[in-house]
Amino acid sequence: AQSVSQHNHHVILSEAASLELGCNYSYGGTVNLFWYVQYPGQHLQLLLKYFSGDPLVKGIKGFEAEFIKSKFSFNLRKPSVQWSDTAEYFCAVMPGGGADGLTFGKGTHLIIQP
Amino acid sequence: GAGVSQSPSNKVTEKGKDVELRCDPISGHTALYWYRQSLGQGLEFLIYFQGNSAPDKSGLPSDRFSAERTGGSVSTLTIQRTQQEDSAVYLCASTRKDTIYFGEGSWLTVV
């Protein structure tokens, strides 16, 4: 079975700082990778996803993530964060084909200080 | 089109009572998931339905939890004899082309 590890449970940054949230997964085959965001009091929203092709994927709100197959990683980045980026961020992995469902990491709570 | 719909959005129940949570997936989506999100915790997989296949129940935390999906569409998650540790947000999701769409969740509080 697959698993997902998010290394940072809590991250505090100042506005305009650069962001990188780590995500590593364990699974031997082809995977689809996702980052979801949950703003305070709201439901989960898809930030970006990787299925195949260019390993650098761009999502909404200026976020991007890079799939590095050799490192089993899918780190989320943003060059300059805003106060409105304060939220919980979840990395998730789904084996290719989706037969085994989606497995989430435990999430990273990001706080942006104005 | 409508998204994944969950009801009730909020439920407060007394310890020991049974609760039912409902999920209406997006029309045409064959796969449906239930997850649980407890305060300060990540997302915990509960159960997965795919078409007519037997559901993957490996995430259900105890035999007090059960779920069914009727006619390949609507799903009901039932928690019997609720305990305070069952308090959480219960999220339903359905999939299309490997992308999962989440409902807004049912907030369950057991008092």
Short mmCIF file of C-alpha atoms in Angstrom, two decimals:
data_model
loop_
_atom_site.label_atom_id
_atom_site.label_comp_id
_atom_site.label_asym_id
_atom_site.label_seq_id
_atom_site.Cartn_x
_atom_site.Cartn_y
_atom_site.Cartn_z
CA ALA A 1 0.00 0.00 0.00
CA GLN A 2 1.12 3.52 -0.65
CA SER A 3 1.97 6.10 2.00
CA VAL A 4 2.62 9.83 2.04
CA SER A 5 4.90 11.77 4.34
CA GLN A 6 4.76 15.51 4.86
CA HIS A 7 7.80 16.57 6.82
CA ASN A 8 6.63 19.86 8.25
CA HIS A 9 3.53 19.83 10.39
CA HIS A 10 3.61 23.55 11.12
CA VAL A 11 5.27 26.30 9.09
CA ILE A 12 5.26 29.99 9.93
CA LEU A 13 6.44 32.52 7.35
CA SER A 14 6.29 36.23 6.82
CA GLU A 15 4.54 37.71 3.81
CA ALA A 16 6.65 37.74 0.63
CA ALA A 17 8.80 34.86 1.86
CA SER A 18 9.32 31.89 -0.41
CA LEU A 19 7.59 28.63 0.43
CA GLU A 20 8.51 25.00 -0.05
CA LEU A 21 6.48 22.22 1.57
CA GLY A 22 7.95 18.77 1.40
CA CYS A 23 6.07 15.66 0.33
CA ASN A 24 7.47 12.18 -0.14
CA TYR A 25 5.56 9.07 -1.04
CA SER A 26 6.21 5.38 -1.08
CA TYR A 27 4.84 3.32 -3.92
CA GLY A 28 6.63 1.23 -6.49
CA GLY A 29 4.53 1.91 -9.54
CA THR A 30 3.05 4.76 -11.51
CA VAL A 31 1.36 7.39 -9.39
CA ASN A 32 -0.83 10.43 -9.71
CA LEU A 33 0.05 13.19 -7.27
CA PHE A 34 -2.03 15.98 -5.80
CA TRP A 35 -1.84 18.94 -3.50
CA TYR A 36 -5.02 20.08 -1.76
CA VAL A 37 -5.58 23.18 0.34
CA GLN A 38 -8.09 23.75 3.10
CA TYR A 39 -8.62 27.36 4.13
CA PRO A 40 -9.95 27.98 7.65
CA GLY A 41 -13.58 26.91 7.87
CA GLN A 42 -13.72 25.76 4.27
CA HIS A 43 -13.62 22.42 2.47
CA LEU A 44 -10.75 20.87 0.57
CA GLN A 45 -9.84 22.39 -2.76
CA LEU A 46 -7.49 21.05 -5.42
CA LEU A 47 -4.37 23.19 -5.85
CA LEU A 48 -2.64 21.18 -8.54
CA LYS A 49 -2.11 17.65 -9.81
CA TYR A 50 0.44 15.61 -11.71
CA PHE A 51 -0.49 12.67 -13.91
CA SER A 52 2.27 12.52 -16.53
CA GLY A 53 4.41 14.70 -18.77
CA ASP A 54 6.21 17.80 -17.57
CA PRO A 55 7.23 17.13 -13.95
CA LEU A 56 6.85 20.79 -13.08
CA VAL A 57 3.16 21.51 -12.70
CA LYS A 58 1.54 24.85 -12.08
CA GLY A 59 -1.61 25.26 -10.09
CA ILE A 60 -3.90 27.98 -8.90
CA LYS A 61 -2.86 31.05 -6.92
CA GLY A 62 0.77 30.94 -8.05
CA PHE A 63 1.56 27.53 -6.60
CA GLU A 64 3.69 24.98 -8.39
CA ALA A 65 5.06 21.54 -7.60
CA GLU A 66 7.85 19.43 -9.02
CA PHE A 67 7.69 15.66 -9.32
CA ILE A 68 11.12 14.11 -8.84
CA LYS A 69 10.68 10.43 -9.52
CA SER A 70 14.11 9.41 -8.28
CA LYS A 71 13.40 11.00 -4.91
CA PHE A 72 9.73 9.97 -4.70
CA SER A 73 8.99 13.60 -3.98
CA PHE A 74 6.36 16.15 -4.98
CA ASN A 75 7.25 19.35 -3.15
CA LEU A 76 4.96 22.36 -3.26
CA ARG A 77 6.44 25.81 -3.88
CA LYS A 78 5.41 29.42 -4.10
CA PRO A 79 7.94 32.22 -4.67
CA SER A 80 6.16 34.84 -2.55
CA VAL A 81 3.45 33.98 -0.07
CA GLN A 82 0.55 36.15 1.01
CA TRP A 83 -1.38 36.35 4.25
CA SER A 84 -4.31 34.72 2.44
CA ASP A 85 -2.23 31.58 1.92
CA THR A 86 -2.71 30.69 5.58
CA ALA A 87 -4.29 27.24 5.41
CA GLU A 88 -3.76 23.51 5.80
CA TYR A 89 -1.99 21.87 2.86
CA PHE A 90 -2.34 18.17 2.06
CA CYS A 91 -0.25 16.11 -0.31
CA ALA A 92 -1.92 13.01 -1.75
CA VAL A 93 -0.98 10.07 -3.94
CA MET A 94 -3.10 7.77 -6.05
CA PRO A 95 -1.65 4.75 -7.86
CA GLY A 96 -2.09 4.99 -11.61
CA GLY A 97 -5.58 3.88 -12.55
CA GLY A 98 -7.04 4.85 -9.22
CA ALA A 99 -7.87 1.32 -8.17
CA ASP A 100 -6.36 1.71 -4.72
CA GLY A 101 -7.81 5.07 -3.87
CA LEU A 102 -6.23 8.27 -2.67
CA THR A 103 -3.89 8.40 0.30
CA PHE A 104 -3.25 11.70 2.06
CA GLY A 105 -0.36 12.97 4.12
CA LYS A 106 -1.10 14.34 7.57
CA GLY A 107 -1.03 17.90 6.33
CA THR A 108 1.06 21.00 6.92
CA HIS A 109 -0.44 23.93 8.76
CA LEU A 110 0.90 27.09 7.14
CA ILE A 111 0.61 30.41 8.92
CA ILE A 112 1.59 33.60 7.11
CA GLN A 113 2.31 36.56 9.34
CA PRO A 114 1.50 39.97 7.91
CA GLY B 1 -23.38 20.90 -12.47
CA ALA B 2 -23.81 20.08 -8.84
CA GLY B 3 -20.85 18.99 -6.78
CA VAL B 4 -20.63 16.33 -4.11
CA SER B 5 -23.42 16.95 -1.64
CA GLN B 6 -23.32 15.87 2.00
CA SER B 7 -25.95 15.98 4.70
CA PRO B 8 -26.34 16.94 7.42
CA SER B 9 -23.73 19.66 7.35
CA ASN B 10 -23.68 19.73 11.15
CA LYS B 11 -24.82 17.10 13.63
CA VAL B 12 -24.67 17.13 17.41
CA THR B 13 -25.55 13.82 19.01
CA GLU B 14 -25.45 12.28 22.44
CA LYS B 15 -22.93 9.62 23.25
CA GLY B 16 -24.35 6.19 22.55
CA LYS B 17 -26.75 7.27 19.83
CA ASP B 18 -26.50 6.13 16.21
CA VAL B 19 -25.94 8.60 13.38
CA GLU B 20 -26.27 8.41 9.63
CA LEU B 21 -24.36 10.65 7.25
CA ARG B 22 -25.37 10.91 3.62
CA CYS B 23 -23.37 11.56 0.49
CA ASP B 24 -24.67 12.31 -3.01
CA PRO B 25 -21.73 12.02 -5.42
CA ILE B 26 -21.41 13.83 -8.70
CA SER B 27 -23.58 12.13 -11.31
CA GLY B 28 -21.68 9.56 -13.33
CA HIS B 29 -18.79 9.22 -10.89
CA THR B 30 -18.20 5.55 -10.25
CA ALA B 31 -15.87 5.80 -7.27
CA LEU B 32 -16.82 7.17 -3.87
CA TYR B 33 -14.71 7.67 -0.75
CA TRP B 34 -15.33 8.47 2.88
CA TYR B 35 -12.61 10.19 4.89
CA ARG B 36 -12.51 11.51 8.44
CA GLN B 37 -10.70 14.62 9.60
CA SER B 38 -10.33 15.04 13.33
CA LEU B 39 -9.26 18.27 15.02
CA GLY B 40 -5.55 18.75 14.46
CA GLN B 41 -5.26 15.52 12.51
CA GLY B 42 -4.83 14.70 8.89
CA LEU B 43 -7.26 12.99 6.61
CA GLU B 44 -8.03 9.43 7.58
CA PHE B 45 -9.28 7.06 4.91
CA LEU B 46 -12.39 5.13 5.94
CA ILE B 47 -13.94 3.29 3.01
CA TYR B 48 -13.85 3.22 -0.80
CA PHE B 49 -16.51 2.10 -3.27
CA GLN B 50 -15.64 1.45 -6.91
CA GLY B 51 -18.45 0.52 -9.26
CA ASN B 52 -19.94 -2.86 -8.44
CA SER B 53 -16.80 -4.17 -6.75
CA ALA B 54 -16.72 -5.09 -3.09
CA PRO B 55 -15.88 -1.95 -1.08
CA ASP B 56 -12.47 -1.45 0.50
CA LYS B 57 -13.35 -1.23 4.19
CA SER B 58 -9.80 -1.35 5.46
CA GLY B 59 -9.96 2.14 6.97
CA LEU B 60 -13.03 1.72 9.15
CA PRO B 61 -11.80 2.21 12.75
CA SER B 62 -14.19 -0.22 14.43
CA ASP B 63 -17.21 -2.42 13.81
CA ARG B 64 -19.42 0.47 14.95
CA PHE B 65 -18.75 2.03 11.55
CA SER B 66 -20.41 0.81 8.37
CA ALA B 67 -21.24 2.23 4.99
CA GLU B 68 -23.32 1.29 2.03
CA ARG B 69 -23.83 2.62 -1.44
CA THR B 70 -27.18 2.03 -3.04
CA GLY B 71 -27.58 1.75 -6.78
CA GLY B 72 -24.02 2.87 -7.36
CA SER B 73 -24.87 6.40 -6.34
CA VAL B 74 -25.90 7.67 -2.90
CA SER B 75 -23.86 6.46 0.06
CA THR B 76 -24.67 6.38 3.77
CA LEU B 77 -22.06 6.18 6.51
CA THR B 78 -23.51 4.85 9.76
CA ILE B 79 -21.87 5.15 13.16
CA GLN B 80 -23.48 3.09 15.89
CA ARG B 81 -23.23 3.82 19.60
CA THR B 82 -21.26 7.01 19.00
CA GLN B 83 -18.33 7.88 21.23
CA GLN B 84 -16.76 11.27 21.88
CA GLU B 85 -13.70 10.29 19.86
CA ASP B 86 -15.98 9.97 16.82
CA SER B 87 -16.30 13.76 16.76
CA ALA B 88 -14.80 14.87 13.47
CA VAL B 89 -15.56 16.13 10.00
CA TYR B 90 -16.63 13.28 7.75
CA LEU B 91 -15.76 13.98 4.14
CA CYS B 92 -17.18 12.28 1.08
CA ALA B 93 -15.56 12.43 -2.32
CA SER B 94 -16.18 11.05 -5.80
CA THR B 95 -13.79 10.74 -8.70
CA ARG B 96 -13.63 11.37 -12.40
CA LYS B 97 -10.52 10.76 -14.49
CA ASP B 98 -8.32 10.31 -11.44
CA THR B 99 -9.32 13.63 -9.89
CA ILE B 100 -11.19 13.60 -6.62
CA TYR B 101 -13.93 16.06 -5.83
CA PHE B 102 -14.80 16.60 -2.19
CA GLY B 103 -18.03 17.52 -0.52
CA GLU B 104 -18.07 20.15 2.20
CA GLY B 105 -18.23 17.57 4.92
CA SER B 106 -20.52 16.64 7.77
CA TRP B 107 -19.36 18.07 11.10
CA LEU B 108 -20.19 15.54 13.81
CA THR B 109 -20.00 16.44 17.48
CA VAL B 110 -20.65 13.76 20.08
CA VAL B 111 -21.48 15.16 23.51
#
